[in-house]
């Protein structure tokens, strides 16, 4: 499912995230990065600006309101989401608690 679109100069950056944890980044319709992650991942890719390659980084994560992302261009923040909260630890806690509960029922 498409998460969001960011226009950076003449480039259209699209972010996709599935329920199964597949994260995909497209620039101008072309896949530039794709990986599976349950707690968020970092994607590094280049875009063409003013005749030169510019390195960009997108970091997916979880915040208090769900999926969040940060976008950096050559290390400079372009978009910074709210602080990534304790959602990752909460998910790990739920998984561990579920395993302990299931094992205790055996």
Coordinates of N, CA and C in Angstrom, one line a residue, residues 3 39 59-70 72 77 79-89:
X3 N 2.3 4.6 1.1 CA 2.3 5.3 2.4 C 2.2 6.8 2.2
X39 N 10.2 -3.8 12.2 CA 10.3 -2.6 13.1 C 10.8 -1.4 12.4
X59 N 14.4 6.7 6.7 CA 14.4 5.8 7.8 C 12.9 5.6 8.2
X60 N 12.4 4.3 8.0 CA 11.1 4.0 8.5 C 11.1 3.6 9.9
X61 N 10.1 3.8 10.7 CA 10.0 3.3 12.0 C 8.6 3.4 12.5
X62 N 8.4 3.2 13.8 CA 7.0 3.3 14.4 C 7.0 4.4 15.5
X63 N 6.0 5.2 15.4 CA 5.8 6.2 16.4 C 4.5 5.9 17.2
X64 N 4.1 6.8 18.0 CA 2.9 6.6 18.8 C 1.7 6.6 17.9
X65 N 1.7 7.2 16.7 CA 0.6 7.2 15.8 C 0.7 6.2 14.6
X66 N 1.7 5.3 14.7 CA 1.9 4.3 13.6 C 3.2 4.5 12.9
X67 N 3.2 4.2 11.6 CA 4.4 4.3 10.8 C 4.9 5.7 10.6
X68 N 6.1 6.0 10.9 CA 6.7 7.3 10.7 C 8.0 7.1 9.8
X69 N 8.4 8.3 9.2 CA 9.7 8.2 8.4 C 10.4 9.5 8.5
X70 N 11.7 9.5 8.3 CA 12.6 10.6 8.3 C 13.2 10.6 6.9
X72 N 16.4 12.4 4.7 CA 17.6 13.2 4.7 C 18.2 13.3 3.3
X77 N 18.4 17.0 7.3 CA 17.0 16.6 7.5 C 16.1 17.4 6.5
X79 N 12.6 15.9 6.1 CA 11.4 15.6 6.8 C 11.8 14.8 8.0
X80 N 11.4 15.3 9.2 CA 11.6 14.5 10.4 C 10.3 14.3 11.1
X81 N 9.9 13.1 11.3 CA 8.7 12.8 12.0 C 8.8 12.9 13.5
X82 N 7.7 12.8 14.2 CA 7.7 12.8 15.6 C 8.7 11.8 16.1
X83 N 9.2 12.0 17.3 CA 10.1 11.1 17.9 C 9.6 9.7 17.8
X84 N 10.4 8.8 17.4 CA 10.0 7.4 17.4 C 9.8 6.9 18.8
X85 N 8.6 6.6 19.2 CA 8.3 6.3 20.6 C 8.7 4.9 20.9
X86 N 8.0 4.4 21.9 CA 8.4 3.0 22.4 C 7.6 1.9 21.7
X87 N 7.0 2.2 20.6 CA 6.2 1.2 19.9 C 7.0 0.0 19.6
X88 N 8.2 0.1 19.2 CA 9.0 -1.1 18.9 C 9.2 -2.0 20.1
X89 N 9.5 -1.4 21.2 CA 9.6 -2.2 22.5 C 8.2 -2.8 22.9

